[in-house]
Short mmCIF file of C-alpha atoms in Angstrom, two decimals:
data_model
loop_
_atom_site.label_atom_id
_atom_site.label_comp_id
_atom_site.label_asym_id
_atom_site.label_seq_id
_atom_site.Cartn_x
_atom_site.Cartn_y
_atom_site.Cartn_z
CA VAL L 1 4.21 -7.03 -10.82
CA VAL L 2 7.09 -9.07 -10.16
CA ASP L 3 6.31 -11.27 -7.07
CA SER L 4 8.94 -11.62 -5.88
CA VAL L 5 12.64 -10.77 -6.60
CA ALA L 6 13.37 -13.39 -4.06
CA ALA L 7 12.12 -16.17 -6.00
CA LEU L 8 13.53 -15.24 -9.56
CA VAL L 9 15.72 -18.34 -10.52
CA PRO L 10 18.95 -17.69 -12.83
CA LYS L 11 19.14 -20.24 -15.65
CA ALA L 12 22.38 -21.39 -14.52
CA GLU L 13 21.18 -21.95 -10.95
CA LEU L 14 18.21 -23.79 -12.32
CA ASP L 15 20.39 -26.07 -14.61
CA GLY L 16 22.99 -26.67 -11.84
CA GLU L 17 23.11 -29.41 -8.78
CA MET L 18 21.14 -28.97 -5.69
CA GLY L 19 23.42 -27.29 -3.34
CA ALA L 20 25.90 -25.96 -5.83
CA SER L 21 27.21 -22.42 -5.36
CA SER L 22 25.23 -19.69 -7.02
CA MET L 23 26.84 -16.55 -5.55
CA GLY L 24 26.05 -13.32 -7.32
CA LEU L 25 23.89 -14.97 -9.88
CA GLN L 26 20.74 -13.33 -9.02
CA ALA L 27 22.22 -10.07 -8.66
CA ARG L 28 23.91 -10.26 -11.99
CA LEU L 29 20.47 -11.48 -13.55
CA MET L 30 18.71 -8.34 -12.12
CA SER L 31 21.51 -5.82 -13.13
CA GLN L 32 20.92 -6.99 -16.92
CA ALA L 33 17.50 -7.27 -16.77
CA LEU L 34 16.73 -3.55 -15.46
CA ARG L 35 19.17 -2.24 -17.92
CA LYS L 36 17.16 -3.73 -20.40
CA LEU L 37 13.91 -2.96 -18.97
CA THR L 38 14.39 0.47 -17.93
CA GLY L 39 13.80 1.78 -21.77
CA SER L 40 10.68 -0.36 -22.39
CA VAL L 41 9.06 0.91 -19.48
CA ALA L 42 9.57 4.39 -20.16
CA ARG L 43 8.36 4.42 -23.92
CA THR L 44 5.26 2.13 -22.80
CA ASN L 45 4.69 4.40 -19.81
CA THR L 46 4.24 1.35 -17.62
CA CYS L 47 4.50 0.95 -13.89
CA LEU L 48 6.53 -1.92 -13.11
CA ILE L 49 6.32 -3.18 -9.43
CA PHE L 50 8.74 -5.44 -7.62
CA LEU L 51 8.00 -7.19 -4.22
CA ASN L 52 11.02 -8.33 -2.49
CA GLN L 53 11.93 -9.98 0.63
CA LEU L 54 14.05 -9.48 3.61
CA ARG L 55 17.16 -11.16 4.45
CA GLU L 56 19.71 -10.94 7.36
CA LYS L 57 23.47 -10.31 6.72
CA ILE L 58 25.69 -12.60 8.46
CA GLY L 59 28.14 -11.50 11.20
CA VAL L 60 26.74 -7.95 11.35
CA MET L 61 27.43 -6.67 14.74
CA PHE L 62 26.57 -3.20 14.43
CA GLY L 63 23.79 -1.16 12.51
CA ASN L 64 20.81 -2.95 10.75
CA PRO L 65 21.63 -6.56 9.78
CA GLU L 66 18.63 -6.51 7.37
CA THR L 67 18.90 -6.27 3.67
CA THR L 68 16.86 -7.33 0.53
CA THR L 69 17.59 -10.04 -2.25
CA GLY L 70 18.89 -9.25 -5.83
CA GLY L 71 21.73 -7.00 -5.17
CA LEU L 72 22.05 -3.25 -5.10
CA ALA L 73 20.66 -2.76 -8.72
CA LEU L 74 17.03 -2.49 -7.88
CA LYS L 75 17.71 -0.05 -5.46
CA PHE L 76 19.48 2.30 -7.93
CA TYR L 77 16.96 1.63 -10.58
CA SER L 78 13.93 2.17 -8.61
CA THR L 79 11.90 5.53 -8.57
CA VAL L 80 9.92 4.74 -5.34
CA ARG L 81 11.15 2.06 -2.57
CA MET L 82 8.70 1.27 0.31
CA GLU L 83 9.11 -0.79 3.32
CA VAL L 84 6.07 -2.58 4.66
CA ARG L 85 5.80 -4.05 8.00
CA ARG L 86 2.97 -5.68 9.97
CA ILE L 87 2.66 -3.81 13.35
CA GLY L 88 -0.24 -5.50 14.73
CA ALA L 89 -3.43 -7.77 14.22
CA LEU L 90 -7.03 -6.60 13.37
CA LYS L 91 -9.56 -8.76 15.39
CA ASP L 92 -13.20 -9.27 15.16
CA GLY L 93 -13.84 -10.93 18.51
CA ASP L 94 -11.11 -13.82 18.47
CA GLN L 95 -10.92 -14.15 14.79
CA VAL L 96 -7.88 -12.37 13.01
CA ILE L 97 -9.46 -10.37 9.83
CA GLY L 98 -6.47 -8.43 8.89
CA SER L 99 -3.28 -6.53 10.22
CA ARG L 100 -2.32 -3.03 11.09
CA THR L 101 0.53 -2.22 8.48
CA LYS L 102 3.26 0.57 8.49
CA ILE L 103 4.55 1.70 5.09
CA ARG L 104 8.08 3.88 5.04
CA VAL L 105 8.86 5.47 1.96
CA LEU L 106 12.76 4.61 1.71
CA LYS L 107 13.39 6.35 -1.80
CA ASN L 108 11.35 8.81 -3.76
CA LYS L 109 12.30 10.40 -7.02
CA LEU L 110 8.95 12.34 -7.33
CA ALA L 111 8.51 13.67 -3.79
CA ALA L 112 10.22 14.09 -0.20
CA PRO L 113 11.14 10.38 1.01
CA PHE L 114 10.91 9.23 4.48
CA GLU L 115 7.28 9.74 4.58
CA THR L 116 5.39 7.01 7.03
CA ALA L 117 1.71 6.04 6.83
CA GLU L 118 -0.07 3.30 8.73
CA VAL L 119 -3.15 1.55 7.19
CA ASP L 120 -5.38 -1.29 7.99
CA LEU L 121 -5.18 -4.37 5.61
CA LEU L 122 -8.17 -6.76 5.71
CA TYR L 123 -7.81 -10.10 4.15
CA GLY L 124 -9.78 -10.52 1.02
CA GLU L 125 -10.39 -7.15 0.88
CA GLY L 126 -7.24 -4.98 0.92
CA ILE L 127 -6.91 -1.63 2.38
CA ALA L 128 -9.92 -0.73 4.48
CA CYS L 129 -10.32 2.75 2.89
CA GLU L 130 -13.14 3.57 5.46
CA LEU L 131 -10.77 3.18 8.37
CA ASP L 132 -8.11 5.25 6.43
CA LEU L 133 -10.52 8.16 5.58
CA LEU L 134 -11.90 8.05 9.19
CA ASP L 135 -8.52 8.33 10.91
CA THR L 136 -7.22 11.19 8.54
CA ALA L 137 -10.65 12.99 8.85
CA VAL L 138 -10.32 12.85 12.89
CA GLN L 139 -6.54 14.00 12.47
CA HIS L 140 -7.70 17.17 10.47
CA ASN L 141 -11.06 17.88 12.44
CA VAL L 142 -13.33 17.14 9.71
CA VAL L 143 -14.79 14.29 11.88
CA GLU L 144 -15.32 14.71 15.40
CA LYS L 145 -14.55 11.80 17.92
CA SER L 146 -16.07 11.95 21.45
CA GLY L 147 -15.28 8.90 23.47
CA SER L 148 -15.92 5.95 21.17
CA TRP L 149 -18.42 7.98 19.00
CA TYR L 150 -17.40 9.44 15.73
CA SER L 151 -19.58 12.37 14.29
CA TYR L 152 -19.80 14.46 11.19
CA ALA L 153 -21.62 17.66 10.63
CA GLY L 154 -23.52 16.96 13.87
CA ASN L 155 -24.77 13.54 12.64
CA ARG L 156 -23.15 10.45 14.36
CA LEU L 157 -21.38 7.84 12.12
CA GLY L 158 -21.36 5.03 14.65
CA GLN L 159 -19.71 3.92 17.82
CA GLY L 160 -16.05 2.62 17.53
CA ARG L 161 -14.21 2.66 14.52
CA ASP L 162 -15.87 -0.52 13.07
CA GLY L 163 -19.18 1.00 13.41
CA ALA L 164 -18.28 4.11 11.81
CA LYS L 165 -16.58 1.93 9.11
CA GLN L 166 -19.94 -0.05 8.47
CA PHE L 167 -21.87 3.42 8.11
CA LEU L 168 -19.40 4.66 5.81
CA LYS L 169 -19.58 1.46 3.77
CA ALA L 170 -23.53 1.56 3.56
CA HIS L 171 -23.75 5.39 2.70
CA PRO L 172 -21.08 5.99 0.30
CA GLU L 173 -22.48 9.59 -0.20
CA VAL L 174 -21.45 10.42 3.06
CA TYR L 175 -17.84 8.74 2.36
CA LEU L 176 -17.65 10.87 -0.50
CA LYS L 177 -18.73 14.26 1.35
CA ILE L 178 -16.12 13.65 4.01
CA ASP L 179 -13.56 12.68 1.47
CA GLY L 180 -14.24 15.67 -0.63
CA GLU L 181 -14.02 18.14 2.40
CA LEU L 182 -10.96 16.57 3.85
CA ARG L 183 -9.12 16.97 0.29
CA LYS L 184 -10.10 20.64 0.21
CA ARG L 185 -8.58 21.01 3.73
CA ILE L 186 -5.36 19.30 3.10
CA GLU L 187 -5.01 20.61 -0.91
CA LEU L 188 -5.41 17.48 -2.63
CA PRO L 189 -7.41 17.03 -5.91
CA PRO L 190 -11.02 15.78 -6.17
CA ARG L 191 -11.44 12.09 -6.86
CA SER L 192 -11.86 11.07 -10.39
CA PHE L 193 -14.57 8.82 -10.15
CA GLN L 194 -18.40 9.72 -10.06
CA MET L 195 -21.17 9.19 -7.29
CA GLN L 196 -22.92 6.82 -9.69
CA ASP L 197 -19.87 4.41 -9.91
CA LEU L 198 -20.06 3.89 -6.07
CA ARG L 199 -23.86 3.22 -6.14
CA ARG L 200 -22.90 0.38 -8.82
CA GLY L 201 -20.35 -0.75 -6.59
CA GLU L 202 -17.57 0.33 -8.99
CA GLY L 203 -15.72 2.46 -6.53
CA GLY L 204 -12.90 -0.32 -6.30
CA ASN L 205 -10.38 0.08 -3.40
CA HIS L 206 -10.65 3.90 -3.18
CA ALA L 207 -14.07 3.83 -2.00
CA PRO L 208 -16.89 1.56 -0.62
CA GLY L 209 -17.85 -1.05 -3.15
CA ASN L 210 -14.60 -2.78 -3.82
CA GLY L 211 -15.13 -2.66 -7.79
CA ARG L 212 -13.00 -0.81 -10.30
CA ALA L 213 -12.67 3.10 -10.32
CA LYS L 214 -13.74 4.84 -13.41
CA GLN L 215 -12.36 7.93 -14.70
CA ALA L 216 -14.53 11.02 -14.56
CA PRO L 217 -15.22 12.64 -18.08
#
């Protein structure tokens, strides 16, 4: 993981004086680096992730003034490009505990591009998978929502998203039942870890437990 492209410093800029012009150096660095890295990444079956930042173009009167740093090479070489934006705050009372985030796929060589998704990112935890599962299950009629109550197979999961989330976190077997039924309905393959991994807290960010997911034999 390269975090981030905007923080990469070319040697000429590092050795130069503060305030000296360095136009195009970072773009040239990225272009050269990607030409070298492409072969190594393919041979070693490595997933290389670049994080980047947004900047605004100067003097743009029409269209989107936003652009990313590092030139155009990264856009051309990338297999998947995603835009991540914070669209709201998640609160527990008056305390902000996370953010509602919208993800848009700008480029995808592996599947159809321009898909969007919204996820909850909790500080110190990552993606709230229970809430993600809950929202998707309601959307596909696997979980029923009546007022503020959530129910599955006639049994109540909890009141409100947070109440249902806490129930799913405390009962990973229910989480996996809902997950399995949802995956069948939307024609996705089953998960690759076992129930005992969740009970040991090894489900990773893919399920309750926040440990590391293990592959099924």
